[in-house]
Coordinates of C-alpha atoms in Angstrom, one line a residue:
M1 CA 18.5 45.2 -19.8
L2 CA 22.0 46.6 -18.2
K3 CA 25.7 46.3 -19.0
A4 CA 28.3 47.9 -16.8
T5 CA 31.9 47.2 -16.5
I6 CA 34.6 49.1 -14.0
D7 CA 38.6 48.3 -13.8
S8 CA 40.5 46.8 -11.0
D9 CA 41.3 50.0 -9.2
K10 CA 37.4 50.7 -9.1
I11 CA 36.6 47.1 -7.8
K12 CA 38.0 48.0 -4.3
R13 CA 35.6 50.8 -4.1
W14 CA 32.5 48.6 -5.2
I15 CA 33.2 45.9 -2.3
K16 CA 33.7 49.1 0.3
V17 CA 30.5 50.6 -1.0
L18 CA 28.5 46.8 -0.7
T19 CA 30.4 46.2 2.7
T20 CA 28.5 49.7 3.9
I21 CA 25.2 48.6 2.2
D22 CA 25.3 44.9 3.7
A23 CA 25.4 46.5 7.3
M24 CA 22.5 48.0 6.7
V25 CA 19.8 46.3 4.9
D26 CA 19.3 42.3 3.8
E27 CA 18.3 43.2 0.3
A28 CA 19.8 45.7 -2.0
C29 CA 17.8 47.7 -4.3
F30 CA 19.4 49.4 -7.2
Y31 CA 17.9 52.2 -9.1
I32 CA 19.1 51.9 -12.7
S33 CA 18.4 54.2 -15.8
N34 CA 20.5 55.3 -19.0
S35 CA 22.5 57.6 -17.2
E36 CA 23.2 56.6 -13.5
F37 CA 22.9 53.6 -11.0
I38 CA 22.1 54.6 -7.7
F39 CA 21.5 52.8 -4.2
R40 CA 19.4 55.0 -1.7
D41 CA 17.8 53.6 1.0
L42 CA 17.0 53.6 4.8
D43 CA 18.0 50.8 7.3
N44 CA 14.9 48.8 9.2
T45 CA 14.9 51.4 11.8
R46 CA 14.4 54.1 9.4
I47 CA 16.9 56.1 11.0
N48 CA 19.9 55.9 8.9
M49 CA 20.1 56.1 5.1
I50 CA 22.9 55.5 2.5
N51 CA 23.0 57.4 -0.9
V52 CA 25.5 56.4 -3.4
T53 CA 25.1 57.5 -6.8
F54 CA 27.6 55.9 -9.8
Q55 CA 27.2 58.0 -12.8
Q56 CA 27.3 56.9 -16.3
E57 CA 30.7 58.3 -16.5
Y58 CA 32.3 56.3 -13.7
F59 CA 32.0 53.2 -16.0
D60 CA 34.1 52.0 -18.5
V61 CA 31.1 50.4 -20.4
Y62 CA 27.7 51.6 -19.5
E63 CA 25.0 50.2 -21.4
Y64 CA 21.0 50.3 -20.5
S65 CA 18.5 49.5 -22.6
G66 CA 15.1 49.7 -20.5
D67 CA 12.2 51.7 -21.7
S68 CA 12.5 53.3 -18.2
P69 CA 14.1 53.3 -15.2
T70 CA 13.9 50.7 -12.7
F71 CA 14.9 49.2 -9.3
V72 CA 16.2 45.6 -9.6
C73 CA 16.6 44.0 -6.0
V74 CA 19.1 41.4 -4.9
Q75 CA 20.6 39.5 -1.4
S76 CA 23.1 42.3 -0.3
D77 CA 25.3 39.4 1.6
K78 CA 25.6 37.3 -1.3
L79 CA 26.2 40.1 -3.6
L80 CA 29.4 41.6 -1.5
K81 CA 30.3 37.8 -0.9
Y82 CA 30.7 37.1 -4.9
S83 CA 32.0 40.7 -5.4
K84 CA 35.1 39.7 -3.0
A85 CA 35.6 36.7 -4.9
L86 CA 36.3 39.0 -7.9
S87 CA 38.6 41.5 -5.9
K88 CA 41.8 40.7 -7.6
A89 CA 40.0 40.6 -11.2
D90 CA 41.0 43.0 -13.7
E91 CA 37.9 43.9 -14.2
L92 CA 34.5 43.3 -13.1
T93 CA 31.3 43.2 -15.3
I94 CA 27.4 43.7 -14.2
E95 CA 24.3 42.5 -16.0
V96 CA 21.0 42.8 -15.2
A97 CA 18.5 40.6 -17.5
E98 CA 15.8 38.4 -17.3
G99 CA 15.5 38.2 -13.3
K100 CA 19.5 37.6 -12.7
F101 CA 21.8 39.8 -11.7
I102 CA 25.3 38.7 -12.7
I103 CA 28.8 40.0 -12.1
S104 CA 31.4 38.6 -13.7
S105 CA 35.2 38.7 -14.5
S106 CA 37.1 37.6 -17.6
K107 CA 40.8 37.7 -16.4
P108 CA 42.9 36.2 -14.9
Y109 CA 40.2 33.5 -16.2
M110 CA 36.6 33.5 -16.2
K111 CA 34.3 33.9 -13.1
K112 CA 30.8 34.4 -13.5
F113 CA 28.2 34.6 -10.3
I114 CA 24.5 34.6 -11.1
L115 CA 22.1 36.0 -8.6
P116 CA 18.3 35.6 -8.2
A117 CA 17.0 39.2 -8.8
Y118 CA 13.7 41.1 -9.0
Y119 CA 12.3 44.4 -10.3
D120 CA 10.5 46.5 -8.1
E121 CA 8.6 49.0 -10.5
E122 CA 6.4 50.6 -7.8
R123 CA 9.3 51.3 -5.4
E124 CA 10.6 55.3 -5.6
L125 CA 13.7 56.8 -4.0
P126 CA 13.5 58.1 -0.7
R127 CA 13.7 61.9 -0.4
V128 CA 17.0 63.1 0.5
P129 CA 16.3 65.7 3.6
D130 CA 16.9 68.9 2.6
I131 CA 18.1 71.1 5.5
D132 CA 19.8 74.3 5.9
Y133 CA 22.7 73.2 8.0
S134 CA 24.4 75.6 10.7
V135 CA 27.5 73.9 10.8
Y136 CA 29.8 72.8 7.9
V137 CA 33.2 71.2 8.8
R138 CA 35.6 69.2 6.5
L139 CA 37.6 66.8 8.1
V140 CA 40.6 64.4 7.3
T141 CA 38.2 60.9 6.9
P142 CA 40.8 59.0 9.5
T143 CA 40.7 61.5 11.9
L144 CA 37.0 61.1 11.9
R145 CA 37.3 57.2 11.9
D146 CA 39.7 57.1 15.0
I147 CA 37.6 60.0 17.3
L148 CA 34.4 57.6 16.5
K149 CA 36.1 54.3 17.1
E150 CA 37.2 55.7 20.7
S151 CA 34.0 57.5 21.6
K152 CA 32.0 54.4 20.8
D153 CA 33.8 52.3 23.6
V154 CA 32.5 55.3 26.3
S155 CA 28.9 55.5 25.0
E156 CA 26.7 54.3 22.5
T157 CA 25.9 58.1 21.7
I158 CA 28.2 61.0 20.5
T159 CA 27.3 64.5 20.7
L160 CA 28.8 67.1 18.5
Y161 CA 29.2 70.6 19.2
A162 CA 30.3 73.6 17.4
L163 CA 30.8 77.0 18.0
N164 CA 32.6 79.4 16.0
N165 CA 36.0 77.7 14.8
E166 CA 36.2 75.1 16.6
I167 CA 34.0 71.2 16.9
Q168 CA 33.8 68.9 19.7
F169 CA 32.6 65.3 19.9
I170 CA 31.7 64.2 23.3
S171 CA 30.8 61.0 24.7
K172 CA 29.2 59.8 28.1
S173 CA 28.4 57.1 29.7
E174 CA 25.6 56.5 32.5
E175 CA 28.7 55.1 34.6
G176 CA 30.0 58.3 34.5
F177 CA 33.0 57.7 31.9
Q178 CA 33.8 60.7 29.4
S179 CA 35.6 61.4 26.2
I180 CA 36.1 64.6 24.6
H181 CA 37.6 65.2 21.5
K182 CA 38.2 69.0 20.2
L183 CA 39.4 70.4 16.9
K184 CA 40.1 74.2 16.4
Y185 CA 40.7 76.1 13.1
P186 CA 43.5 76.4 11.9
D187 CA 45.0 75.2 14.6
N188 CA 44.5 71.7 14.2
V189 CA 45.8 70.3 10.5
E190 CA 43.2 67.4 10.5
L191 CA 40.5 70.2 10.4
L192 CA 40.8 71.3 6.9
D193 CA 37.7 74.2 7.2
I194 CA 34.7 74.9 9.4
S195 CA 31.9 77.3 9.0
V196 CA 29.6 77.7 11.8
D197 CA 26.5 80.1 11.5
N198 CA 24.9 79.1 14.9
E199 CA 26.1 77.5 18.0
S200 CA 24.9 74.2 17.6
T201 CA 24.7 70.8 19.9
S202 CA 23.0 67.3 18.5
V203 CA 23.2 63.9 19.8
Y204 CA 23.6 60.7 17.6
T205 CA 23.7 56.9 17.8
V206 CA 27.5 56.5 17.4
K207 CA 28.3 52.9 16.0
P208 CA 26.4 53.3 12.4
I209 CA 28.4 56.6 11.8
Y210 CA 31.6 54.3 12.8
D211 CA 30.7 51.6 10.9
I212 CA 30.1 53.6 7.6
V213 CA 33.2 55.6 8.3
K214 CA 35.4 53.0 8.7
E215 CA 34.9 51.4 5.5
I216 CA 34.6 54.5 3.7
T217 CA 37.8 55.8 4.8
T218 CA 40.2 53.5 3.0
I219 CA 38.5 55.1 -0.4
S220 CA 38.3 58.8 0.7
G221 CA 40.4 61.1 2.5
V222 CA 38.2 63.8 3.2
V223 CA 34.4 63.9 5.0
T224 CA 32.2 67.1 5.1
L225 CA 29.8 67.0 8.3
Q226 CA 26.8 69.2 8.1
F227 CA 24.5 69.1 11.2
S228 CA 22.5 71.8 13.2
S229 CA 20.9 71.2 16.9
E230 CA 18.2 68.7 17.2
Y231 CA 18.7 67.9 12.9
P232 CA 20.0 65.2 10.9
L233 CA 23.5 64.6 10.3
T234 CA 25.0 64.4 7.2
L235 CA 28.3 62.8 5.9
K236 CA 29.4 63.5 2.3
F237 CA 32.6 61.9 1.6
D238 CA 35.0 63.3 -1.2
M239 CA 35.2 60.2 -4.1
L240 CA 36.3 60.0 -7.3
E241 CA 34.6 61.8 -10.3
Y242 CA 31.4 60.6 -10.9
E243 CA 30.8 58.7 -8.0
T244 CA 29.0 60.1 -4.7
Y245 CA 28.5 58.8 -1.0
Q246 CA 26.1 60.0 1.2
F247 CA 25.3 59.0 5.3
I248 CA 22.6 60.6 6.9
T249 CA 21.5 59.7 10.4
A250 CA 18.8 61.1 12.6
P251 CA 19.7 62.7 15.9
R252 CA 18.7 61.1 19.3
S253 CA 16.2 62.9 21.1
E254 CA 17.7 62.4 24.8
E255 CA 21.3 63.9 25.4

């Protein structure tokens, strides 16, 4: 049904993406068609969504023989573990056929891992929220990672506040501990761009965001944040051509 290959430079990227998927779901269901390979799903809390797309052109080889697009589902932790075993390969091949999800490499010697899989013909891709955001921020990804890491040591939530050419990341604990990270454009070079249509503030759970950013920082140097008051936060990472990665998280109701 499917045969696709990626080169050694993209294997690391594949593993990082799988790491974030495994942190969010126990079972990874991929949407495969003749033009794209997609993971888009919510976690068990229905609060967080990962949306990843690999276009056909991303792969060195991409052959799909199905009559129509379908979902193939596998155990996410095993897929990650076996992919890591191929991390030093020159090339990684993905094959889907006859209820099996196979990953393999031929160099420096042949390795093949076969995972039981099933096809979910009734499944549909979750809808990506279509929101006219008030705030648009482009930020160096390692800077966001560091801000989130330090913020989660203070509180389980983080408040994003934007006004004019400035964004603040604020964490407060019930015991009175607090952290504030403020970036102003163009004074701070880490803040590449900012557009604020309306003063906005919104609260999110910090750990899921940090867990994503921590991994994707190693394969993406710039991230775009979009949010509005009491609306979801969307992170769009700069990726390679024909590759997209988006993370969406719902706001917390309390401040």
